[in-house]
Every structure is written in C-alpha cells, then in structure tokens.
Tab-separated table of C-alpha atoms and ligand atoms in Angstrom:
chain	number	residue	atom	x	y	z
I	1027	MET	CA	-181.942	32.072	53.264
I	1028	HIS	CA	-184.588	34.218	54.902
I	1029	LEU	CA	-186.551	32.612	57.595
I	1030	THR	CA	-189.490	34.541	59.059
I	1031	ARG	CA	-192.447	33.282	60.843
I	1032	LEU	CA	-195.764	35.297	61.381
I	1033	ARG	CA	-198.354	34.471	63.909
I	1034	LEU	CA	-201.689	34.680	62.700
I	1035	ALA	CA	-204.960	34.538	64.540
I	1036	GLY	CA	-206.773	31.696	63.232
I	1037	ASP	CA	-203.949	29.841	61.359
I	1038	PRO	CA	-200.595	30.349	62.974
I	1039	ARG	CA	-199.479	26.914	62.213
I	1040	GLY	CA	-200.217	26.916	58.483
I	1041	TRP	CA	-198.962	30.613	58.024
I	1042	GLY	CA	-195.622	29.757	59.707
I	1043	ARG	CA	-195.072	26.777	57.361
I	1044	LEU	CA	-196.196	28.840	54.586
I	1045	ILE	CA	-193.497	31.630	54.652
I	1046	GLY	CA	-190.840	29.656	56.494
I	1047	ARG	CA	-188.840	28.516	53.352
I	1048	GLY	CA	-186.328	30.111	51.139
I	1049	SER	CA	-186.023	33.584	49.829
I	1050	ASP	CA	-189.190	33.452	47.777
I	1051	CYS	CA	-191.143	32.898	50.935
I	1052	SER	CA	-189.864	35.828	52.935
I	1053	VAL	CA	-191.458	38.851	54.333
I	1054	GLY	CA	-190.015	42.038	53.000
I	1055	ASP	CA	-189.183	45.384	54.679
I	1056	ASN	CA	-192.661	46.578	53.785
I	1057	GLY	CA	-194.242	43.603	55.739
I	1058	LYS	CA	-195.393	41.679	52.503
I	1059	ALA	CA	-195.037	38.134	52.772
I	1060	MET	CA	-194.305	36.218	49.474
I	1061	GLY	CA	-195.394	32.749	50.095
I	1062	GLU	CA	-195.724	29.473	48.292
I	1063	LEU	CA	-199.384	29.152	49.285
I	1064	ARG	CA	-200.741	25.954	47.593
I	1065	ASP	CA	-204.188	24.555	47.361
I	1066	THR	CA	-205.047	20.810	47.891
I	1067	LEU	CA	-203.956	20.086	44.286
I	1068	GLY	CA	-200.720	21.894	44.727
I	1069	ARG	CA	-201.829	24.932	42.849
I	1070	PRO	CA	-200.238	28.290	43.990
I	1071	LEU	CA	-202.212	31.548	44.353
I	1072	ARG	CA	-200.523	33.798	41.892
I	1073	ASN	CA	-203.260	35.418	39.605
I	1074	LEU	CA	-205.978	37.668	40.957
I	1075	ARG	CA	-208.749	38.944	38.610
I	1076	LEU	CA	-209.885	42.185	40.004
I	1077	SER	CA	-213.331	43.241	39.051
I	1078	VAL	CA	-213.834	46.846	39.505
I	1079	THR	CA	-217.428	47.126	38.261
I	1080	ASP	CA	-220.233	44.698	37.436
I	1081	ARG	CA	-221.600	47.251	34.814
I	1082	CYS	CA	-220.922	46.718	31.142
I	1083	ASN	CA	-221.769	48.977	28.024
I	1084	LEU	CA	-222.402	45.771	25.819
I	1085	ARG	CA	-224.854	42.895	26.083
I	1086	CYS	CA	-222.961	40.134	24.329
I	1087	ASN	CA	-224.981	37.214	23.688
I	1088	TYR	CA	-222.530	34.742	25.323
I	1089	CYS	CA	-222.333	36.730	28.611
I	1090	MET	CA	-225.248	39.016	28.931
I	1091	PRO	CA	-228.027	37.857	26.941
I	1092	GLU	CA	-231.056	38.769	29.228
I	1093	GLU	CA	-232.842	42.002	28.986
I	1094	GLU	CA	-232.770	42.981	32.732
I	1095	TYR	CA	-230.116	42.405	35.288
I	1096	VAL	CA	-229.818	42.521	38.999
I	1097	TRP	CA	-226.768	44.785	39.857
I	1098	LEU	CA	-224.389	44.962	42.976
I	1099	ALA	CA	-225.584	47.336	45.546
I	1100	ARG	CA	-223.621	50.702	44.998
I	1101	GLU	CA	-222.826	51.001	48.678
I	1102	HIS	CA	-221.204	47.698	48.460
I	1103	LEU	CA	-218.602	48.381	45.831
I	1104	LEU	CA	-215.113	48.582	47.282
I	1105	THR	CA	-213.437	52.038	47.165
I	1106	PHE	CA	-210.046	52.332	45.385
I	1107	GLU	CA	-208.671	52.463	49.028
I	1108	GLU	CA	-210.182	49.257	49.823
I	1109	LEU	CA	-209.385	47.548	46.608
I	1110	SER	CA	-205.653	48.684	47.115
I	1111	ARG	CA	-205.568	47.364	50.637
I	1112	LEU	CA	-206.948	43.982	49.683
I	1113	VAL	CA	-204.709	43.689	46.684
I	1114	GLU	CA	-201.639	44.331	49.187
I	1115	VAL	CA	-202.908	41.538	51.413
I	1116	PHE	CA	-203.208	39.320	48.273
I	1117	VAL	CA	-199.678	40.174	47.247
I	1118	SER	CA	-198.511	39.305	50.728
I	1119	VAL	CA	-199.693	35.732	50.299
I	1120	GLY	CA	-198.302	35.151	46.897
I	1121	VAL	CA	-200.218	37.033	44.240
I	1122	THR	CA	-197.862	38.520	41.535
I	1123	ARG	CA	-200.167	39.076	38.646
I	1124	ILE	CA	-203.312	41.340	38.703
I	1125	ARG	CA	-205.856	41.685	35.837
I	1126	LEU	CA	-208.438	44.469	35.976
I	1127	THR	CA	-211.821	43.173	34.776
I	1128	GLY	CA	-215.531	44.018	35.002
I	1129	GLY	CA	-218.125	44.120	33.734
I	1130	GLU	CA	-216.341	46.659	31.723
I	1131	PRO	CA	-213.460	48.044	33.785
I	1132	LEU	CA	-213.235	51.318	31.949
I	1133	LEU	CA	-216.674	52.163	33.154
I	1134	ARG	CA	-215.235	52.637	36.625
I	1135	ARG	CA	-214.463	56.473	36.984
I	1136	ASP	CA	-210.982	57.369	37.344
I	1137	LEU	CA	-209.545	53.908	36.755
I	1138	ASP	CA	-206.136	55.346	36.177
I	1139	VAL	CA	-205.968	56.437	39.705
I	1140	LEU	CA	-206.344	52.759	40.861
I	1141	VAL	CA	-203.780	51.663	38.304
I	1142	ALA	CA	-201.345	54.146	39.623
I	1143	GLU	CA	-201.796	53.122	43.056
I	1144	LEU	CA	-201.469	49.217	42.078
I	1145	ALA	CA	-198.541	49.955	39.800
I	1146	ARG	CA	-196.494	51.357	42.785
I	1147	LYS	CA	-196.697	48.062	44.646
I	1148	PRO	CA	-193.818	45.974	44.815
I	1149	GLY	CA	-194.554	42.428	44.300
I	1150	ILE	CA	-196.885	42.851	41.428
I	1151	ARG	CA	-194.921	41.676	38.359
I	1152	ASP	CA	-197.805	41.935	35.842
I	1153	LEU	CA	-200.597	44.481	35.811
I	1154	ALA	CA	-202.936	43.974	32.934
I	1155	MET	CA	-206.582	44.675	32.017
I	1156	THR	CA	-209.439	42.955	30.086
I	1157	THR	CA	-211.583	45.521	28.152
I	1158	ASN	CA	-214.253	45.558	25.473
I	1159	GLY	CA	-212.291	48.548	24.147
I	1160	LEU	CA	-215.286	50.963	23.766
I	1161	LEU	CA	-213.782	53.400	25.976
I	1162	LEU	CA	-209.962	52.623	25.410
I	1163	ALA	CA	-209.470	55.501	22.893
I	1164	GLU	CA	-210.235	58.137	25.596
I	1165	GLN	CA	-208.261	56.410	28.462
I	1166	ALA	CA	-205.275	54.644	26.813
I	1167	ASP	CA	-202.828	57.377	27.240
I	1168	ALA	CA	-203.833	57.977	31.031
I	1169	LEU	CA	-203.758	54.140	31.789
I	1170	LYS	CA	-200.320	53.882	30.247
I	1171	ARG	CA	-198.998	56.735	32.201
I	1172	ALA	CA	-200.421	55.355	35.381
I	1173	GLY	CA	-198.410	52.090	34.828
I	1174	LEU	CA	-200.695	49.588	33.272
I	1175	HIS	CA	-198.595	46.938	31.630
I	1176	ARG	CA	-200.791	45.312	29.173
I	1177	VAL	CA	-204.296	45.220	27.682
I	1178	THR	CA	-206.419	42.422	26.391
I	1179	VAL	CA	-209.266	43.723	24.011
I	1180	SER	CA	-212.332	41.514	23.341
I	1181	LEU	CA	-212.986	41.526	19.533
I	1182	ASP	CA	-215.297	38.744	18.324
I	1183	THR	CA	-215.849	40.068	14.783
I	1184	LEU	CA	-214.372	42.420	12.174
I	1185	ASP	CA	-217.883	43.089	10.853
I	1186	PRO	CA	-219.680	46.149	12.318
I	1187	ARG	CA	-223.003	44.836	11.598
I	1188	ARG	CA	-222.416	41.475	13.093
I	1189	PHE	CA	-220.824	43.212	16.176
I	1190	GLU	CA	-224.112	44.967	16.619
I	1191	ARG	CA	-225.952	41.698	16.488
I	1192	LEU	CA	-223.563	40.074	18.851
I	1193	THR	CA	-223.240	42.785	21.474
I	1194	ARG	CA	-226.530	44.404	20.970
I	1195	ARG	CA	-224.777	47.849	21.053
I	1196	GLU	CA	-223.135	49.920	18.488
I	1197	GLY	CA	-219.437	50.860	18.672
I	1198	HIS	CA	-217.311	48.529	16.684
I	1199	ASP	CA	-215.431	51.554	15.109
I	1200	ARG	CA	-214.665	52.703	18.806
I	1201	VAL	CA	-213.235	49.395	19.591
I	1202	LEU	CA	-210.949	49.614	16.621
I	1203	ALA	CA	-210.191	53.421	17.519
I	1204	GLY	CA	-209.322	52.040	21.063
I	1205	LEU	CA	-206.904	49.476	19.864
I	1206	GLU	CA	-205.157	52.256	17.653
I	1207	ALA	CA	-204.999	54.448	20.808
I	1208	ALA	CA	-203.404	51.568	22.840
I	1209	ARG	CA	-200.759	51.132	20.227
I	1210	ARG	CA	-200.001	54.921	20.039
I	1211	ALA	CA	-199.875	55.121	23.833
I	1212	GLY	CA	-197.044	52.585	23.650
I	1213	PHE	CA	-198.858	49.368	24.982
I	1214	ARG	CA	-197.148	46.307	23.609
I	1215	GLY	CA	-198.017	42.632	23.915
I	1216	THR	CA	-201.682	43.452	23.392
I	1217	LYS	CA	-204.065	40.462	22.952
I	1218	LEU	CA	-207.290	40.251	21.235
I	1219	ASP	CA	-209.876	37.822	22.670
I	1220	ALA	CA	-212.569	36.267	20.357
I	1221	VAL	CA	-215.219	33.791	21.824
I	1222	VAL	CA	-215.714	31.627	18.736
I	1223	MET	CA	-219.467	30.437	18.276
I	1224	ARG	CA	-220.792	28.132	15.611
I	1225	GLY	CA	-222.849	29.945	13.126
I	1226	VAL	CA	-221.945	33.329	14.615
I	1227	ASN	CA	-218.284	34.128	13.883
I	1228	ASP	CA	-216.656	30.854	13.263
I	1229	ASP	CA	-216.103	31.975	9.610
I	1230	GLU	CA	-213.821	34.745	10.797
I	1231	ILE	CA	-211.119	32.724	12.482
I	1232	GLY	CA	-208.478	33.439	9.667
I	1233	ALA	CA	-209.636	37.063	9.325
I	1234	LEU	CA	-209.218	37.773	12.979
I	1235	LEU	CA	-205.879	36.231	13.031
I	1236	ARG	CA	-204.686	38.203	9.891
I	1237	PHE	CA	-206.074	41.314	11.604
I	1238	ALA	CA	-204.155	40.683	14.918
I	1239	ARG	CA	-201.035	40.176	13.040
I	1240	SER	CA	-201.610	43.445	11.054
I	1241	ILE	CA	-201.757	45.484	14.414
I	1242	GLY	CA	-199.107	43.674	16.155
I	1243	ALA	CA	-201.397	41.939	18.647
I	1244	GLU	CA	-201.837	38.143	19.539
I	1245	MET	CA	-205.036	36.648	18.680
I	1246	ARG	CA	-206.661	34.259	21.385
I	1247	PHE	CA	-209.575	32.159	20.400
I	1248	ILE	CA	-211.900	31.246	23.298
I	1249	GLU	CA	-214.216	28.282	23.319
I	1250	TYR	CA	-217.731	29.247	24.382
I	1251	MET	CA	-218.066	28.493	27.907
I	1252	ASP	CA	-221.293	27.333	29.796
I	1253	VAL	CA	-220.389	29.547	32.761
I	1254	GLY	CA	-223.016	31.722	34.811
I	1255	GLY	CA	-224.485	34.271	32.498
I	1256	ALA	CA	-224.381	32.256	29.449
I	1257	THR	CA	-227.941	31.266	29.624
I	1258	ARG	CA	-228.438	30.501	25.911
I	1259	TRP	CA	-225.265	28.183	25.843
I	1260	THR	CA	-225.649	24.932	23.971
I	1261	ARG	CA	-223.149	22.281	23.215
I	1262	GLU	CA	-223.797	22.611	19.549
I	1263	GLN	CA	-222.516	26.129	19.370
I	1264	VAL	CA	-219.138	25.406	20.952
I	1265	VAL	CA	-216.343	25.389	18.242
I	1266	SER	CA	-213.730	23.199	19.743
I	1267	ARG	CA	-209.976	23.781	19.937
I	1268	ALA	CA	-209.580	21.070	17.378
I	1269	GLU	CA	-211.868	22.815	14.914
I	1270	ILE	CA	-210.286	26.176	15.626
I	1271	LEU	CA	-206.849	24.849	14.930
I	1272	ALA	CA	-208.226	23.077	11.694
I	1273	ALA	CA	-209.549	26.504	10.584
I	1274	VAL	CA	-206.365	28.211	11.201
I	1275	GLU	CA	-204.408	25.609	9.295
I	1276	ARG	CA	-206.864	25.685	6.331
I	1277	GLU	CA	-206.611	29.525	6.072
I	1278	LEU	CA	-202.994	30.349	7.009
I	1279	GLY	CA	-201.136	27.214	6.817
I	1280	PRO	CA	-199.675	24.882	9.367
I	1281	TRP	CA	-198.956	25.888	12.915
I	1282	SER	CA	-196.681	24.357	15.635
I	1283	PRO	CA	-197.250	24.342	19.485
I	1284	ILE	CA	-195.186	26.699	21.445
I	1285	VAL	CA	-193.820	25.008	24.578
I	1286	PRO	CA	-194.639	27.284	27.422
I	1287	SER	CA	-192.059	28.845	29.680
I	1288	GLU	CA	-192.222	28.031	33.363
I	1289	GLU	CA	-193.793	31.582	33.637
I	1290	GLU	CA	-196.529	30.944	31.172
I	1291	GLY	CA	-197.276	27.408	32.383
I	1292	SER	CA	-200.532	28.310	34.150
I	1293	ALA	CA	-201.783	30.670	31.597
I	1294	PRO	CA	-205.164	29.595	30.229
I	1295	ALA	CA	-204.169	29.822	26.514
I	1296	GLU	CA	-202.324	27.161	24.677
I	1297	ARG	CA	-200.048	29.071	22.216
I	1298	PHE	CA	-199.145	28.190	18.637
I	1299	ARG	CA	-196.811	29.633	15.818
I	1300	LEU	CA	-197.464	29.897	12.239
I	1301	ALA	CA	-194.690	29.402	9.692
I	1302	ASP	CA	-194.099	33.125	9.357
I	1303	GLY	CA	-193.727	33.603	13.163
I	1304	THR	CA	-197.196	34.820	13.988
I	1305	THR	CA	-198.209	33.489	17.281
I	1306	PHE	CA	-201.864	32.839	18.517
I	1307	GLY	CA	-203.649	31.191	21.508
I	1308	VAL	CA	-206.639	29.064	22.070
I	1309	ILE	CA	-208.333	28.827	25.454
I	1310	ALA	CA	-210.094	25.463	25.442
I	1311	SER	CA	-211.944	25.708	28.782
I	1312	THR	CA	-214.913	23.711	27.474
I	1313	THR	CA	-213.372	20.795	25.544
I	1314	ALA	CA	-209.771	20.677	27.113
I	1315	PRO	CA	-210.033	22.365	30.629
I	1316	PHE	CA	-206.834	23.366	32.410
I	1317	CYS	CA	-208.046	23.254	36.002
I	1318	GLY	CA	-205.013	21.320	37.129
I	1319	ARG	CA	-202.681	24.247	36.648
I	1320	CYS	CA	-205.176	26.983	37.555
I	1321	ASP	CA	-203.453	29.593	39.760
I	1322	ARG	CA	-206.314	32.239	39.385
I	1323	SER	CA	-209.035	33.501	41.455
I	1324	ARG	CA	-211.446	36.498	41.249
I	1325	LEU	CA	-212.437	39.276	43.642
I	1326	THR	CA	-215.873	40.990	42.720
I	1327	ALA	CA	-216.289	44.631	42.818
I	1328	ASP	CA	-218.159	44.335	46.318
I	1329	GLY	CA	-215.218	42.336	47.875
I	1330	VAL	CA	-216.262	38.616	47.416
I	1331	TRP	CA	-213.445	36.387	46.673
I	1332	TYR	CA	-214.208	33.360	44.357
I	1333	LEU	CA	-211.662	30.304	43.940
I	1334	CYS	CA	-213.283	29.223	40.556
I	1335	LEU	CA	-215.289	30.719	37.817
I	1336	TYR	CA	-218.034	27.974	38.550
I	1337	ALA	CA	-217.896	28.294	42.317
I	1338	ALA	CA	-221.407	28.485	43.940
I	1339	SER	CA	-220.064	30.711	46.783
I	1340	GLY	CA	-217.169	32.832	47.744
I	1341	LEU	CA	-215.663	34.496	50.703
I	1342	ASP	CA	-216.696	37.783	51.716
I	1343	LEU	CA	-213.907	40.082	52.443
I	1344	ARG	CA	-215.823	43.311	52.433
I	1345	SER	CA	-217.326	42.835	55.929
I	1346	PRO	CA	-214.170	42.241	57.755
I	1347	LEU	CA	-212.556	44.959	55.746
I	1348	ARG	CA	-214.982	47.377	56.743
I	1349	ARG	CA	-215.166	46.272	60.315
I	1350	GLY	CA	-211.504	47.239	60.561
I	1351	ALA	CA	-209.810	43.986	60.355
I	1352	SER	CA	-206.064	43.955	60.461
I	1353	ASP	CA	-203.895	42.658	57.448
I	1354	ASP	CA	-203.172	39.719	59.589
I	1355	GLU	CA	-206.776	38.990	60.304
I	1356	LEU	CA	-207.513	39.341	56.392
I	1357	ARG	CA	-204.651	36.859	55.730
I	1358	ALA	CA	-206.066	34.561	58.205
I	1359	ARG	CA	-209.024	34.325	56.049
I	1360	LEU	CA	-207.299	34.127	52.792
I	1361	VAL	CA	-204.717	31.373	53.587
I	1362	PRO	CA	-206.759	28.479	55.124
I	1363	THR	CA	-209.440	29.076	52.296
I	1364	TRP	CA	-206.868	28.728	49.612
I	1365	ARG	CA	-205.236	25.700	51.222
I	1366	ARG	CA	-208.661	24.042	51.258
I	1367	ARG	CA	-209.363	24.892	47.597
I	1368	ASP	CA	-210.161	21.799	45.365
I	1369	ASP	CA	-212.098	23.485	42.661
I	1370	ARG	CA	-212.051	21.999	39.169
I	1371	GLY	CA	-215.099	23.528	37.855
I	1372	ALA	CA	-214.577	23.120	34.157
I	1373	GLU	CA	-213.186	19.634	34.455
I	1374	GLU	CA	-216.380	18.839	36.361
I	1375	ARG	CA	-218.527	20.185	33.646
I	1376	LEU	CA	-216.625	18.292	31.048
I	1377	ALA	CA	-217.562	15.145	32.792
I	1378	LEU	CA	-221.377	15.850	32.769
I	1379	HIS	CA	-223.159	13.773	30.188
I	1380	ASP	CA	-226.199	16.228	29.493
I	1381	ARG	CA	-224.746	19.506	29.632
I	1382	THR	CA	-226.752	22.719	29.383
I	1383	ALA	CA	-226.282	26.302	30.725
I	1384	SER	CA	-224.770	25.918	34.235
I	1385	GLN	CA	-227.091	28.485	35.731
I	1386	PRO	CA	-230.799	29.191	34.819
I	1387	ALA	CA	-231.725	33.037	34.218
I	1388	ALA	CA	-233.822	32.897	37.562
I	1389	ALA	CA	-230.835	31.752	39.585
I	1390	LEU	CA	-228.688	34.552	38.393
I	1391	LYS	CA	-231.445	36.970	39.267
I	1392	GLY	CA	-231.522	35.650	42.782
I	1393	ASP	CA	-227.759	36.045	43.046
I	1394	PRO	CA	-225.783	38.232	40.664
I	1395	HIS	CA	-222.569	36.914	42.146
I	1396	LEU	CA	-223.176	33.925	39.766
I	1397	GLU	CA	-222.905	36.058	36.740
I	1398	MET	CA	-219.718	35.971	34.744
I	1399	HIS	CA	-219.835	39.682	34.297
I	1400	THR	CA	-219.782	40.091	38.084
I	1401	ARG	CA	-216.810	37.628	38.536
I	1402	GLY	CA	-214.700	39.193	35.791
I	1403	GLY	CA	-214.912	36.375	33.147
C	489	LIG	S1	-212.975	26.074	35.884
C	489	LIG	FE1	-212.124	26.942	37.796
C	489	LIG	S2	-210.458	25.645	38.532
C	489	LIG	FE2	-210.904	25.357	36.342
C	489	LIG	S3	-209.438	26.695	35.264
C	489	LIG	FE3	-211.488	27.753	35.444
C	489	LIG	S4	-211.409	29.077	37.387
C	489	LIG	FE4	-209.819	27.426	37.331
C-alpha cells in the first residue's frame, strides 16, 4: 500500500483524502497522482475530451446549422505546451482516457506533434480522436506514428448527395478515403458515428451497419440531441434507441445486448451483437440518458473546463495557467470543482415537458462556449 499525502493550497483536506488510499491512489515517481476523485454522485473523473479548435470544415445541420458563427479569440487558444501541461495535471487527478475533438481536430496544424506529446505520458491508457474524416487521408500515417490509439469518424450517410445536403459541404469521397487511409495506417477498433434524424438518414440504418461491418469498423447510432448548437432541434426528428434497434432487427435480424465490462461501464454507447457476431452501439442521450455513470468532462480549445455538455458555465483554466500557476495550484482548482459536480444535463432535459432547442441562436452568438462545436460534442 502506497500512502502519500499532498498539501494543496485551497483544498489540503480533500486532496489528502483523495490520494491517501491504495496503490491506485498513489503519487508516482513523476509526481503524478492517480486519484479516485469522485463527484457528488460518486462518478469518477476519467475521460477528458480535449477540444483543440472550435473551427470545423463542415456545417452539419444538427450541429452548425447557422450561416455565421462567433469564434474563439485566436490569442486565447491554448498552445500545445499549455494543452500538454493541463493534460498532465488532469492525469494526476485521475484522467486515464483522452479524446481529441474540435470543431474538427484535424484542422489544428501539426496535430501529430500534440499526439506524440500526449502519447508519451504515462497514465493515459486510451488516446482517441473524433474526426469528420475530411483530412484523415493526409494525416492518418503521421497520427498513427505519433501514437494515437483509435479514431472515431462521423459518417451520417453513404449517399454523397445527401452528405452535401446534411453537411452543406462537399467531401463524402474524402471521408471514405480517410477511413481507408486509417485502415492502411494500422488503426484498429475504428468507430463510425451517425446521428440519426427522422426523414434525413433514418432509412440508412441497415446500410450504415453493413458498411461498417465491411470495413471492420463498429457502427454507433446517436440520437439527435438538443445540445447547444442544435438550434433546429425538434422532438419529432429524434429517432429513438427503440426505433433504431427495431430498424436493425428488421434489416439485419435479431440482436442481443452485450454486457459491458467494468472498463466499458461508463461508455456512452450501449453495445449490441448480431447473430453473425457484428457489434454496434447506440448512444441514447436523448431518450435514455446515462448521466448516472458519466465520467467525462470537456476542455475547450481556449482552456475552459466544462463538467457537462449542457453546463451553462465552466471553469477558466487558461488564466491561472498563463499567470504561472503551479501544478498544485491548478489541481486545487480541479479537485474541489469535480467534487462539487452534480450535473445531469441530459436527464434534466428528459424531464422537461415542452422541449425545444436548449439554446436559441442569439444566446450562442453571445457566448460561443455554449456551442457543441466549441465543447467538442
Ligand atoms: S448530459 Fe452531462 S452529465 Fe449527462 S452524460 Fe452528458 S455530459 Fe454527462
């Protein structure tokens, strides 16, 4: 048993409790603490979605349907050094899984340099990226060499014309080329994400699943969410988990649920298996939210930490970082903030009787941090 106590300005009592138990709560040679930091609902802090840019090269109807956007100030964007430093502090309080997001993360120049830096950090067990795939063909090899573990590619349709209507940009062929490049680069465990919308792509559930199977990827169907940015959201357009599963059964036969391992227990997707062994997932954030086991938080590209996709405000980490705060001082901000966390955004939305878009377009223009593309989805 490794017993170590750190004194922290601002929260010495809590931090001492945090790391004072067992070998999984120790401080290693490199000064990193692996703690069982838990929020008020007993949820650990394990997953960090790291947005590296708020820019995107698509304009998907369910995420960025407006014509104009307010972007984060360029001088506020964290440098790779700053991102790396913050990740190190997050890892020291328990984060083990990092997912690079955007906007579109591959728009961030030299992303492989950041990946290489993160891949070197002991304590990160899973280093993944969610991308729209447009720039993946050019970057897959470099990302693999840099140490990225896995990619998730958004693919809402197999029809190039429909892709253009849905994303308001061209490039379906580039997404497919990106998937092929990822396979050739050696990525395994690739996932394909499709947001299913009624009357838009709900007739492609079977085809998308067959396509994913044909390239050795796992399909994940996502219910259309009323998060910030989804200003055109309506309840009627949501294709529920139950409807998605019924469509799969109609087209590909019966499925059975996969009991998640302890490791997978907090993952957003419920997973299923077809008779031929093909697996797929459903992320039912709208009709069957999973807030009770949510261990993820989000850092925006300008260093604001959000504890929930629906949170109205976040914790500014850029300012103390740029004022020269020590790691202990940064931890002293993270730890009590997570311990006070009681967010259950999607569950609270589910309880609403009259449910419309969670943020009007005007509010999003006033604070771009409310946008899903800023928070990394
Ligand atoms: S709504 Fe918030 S608390 Fe619920 S699963 Fe999403 S991020 Fe987690």
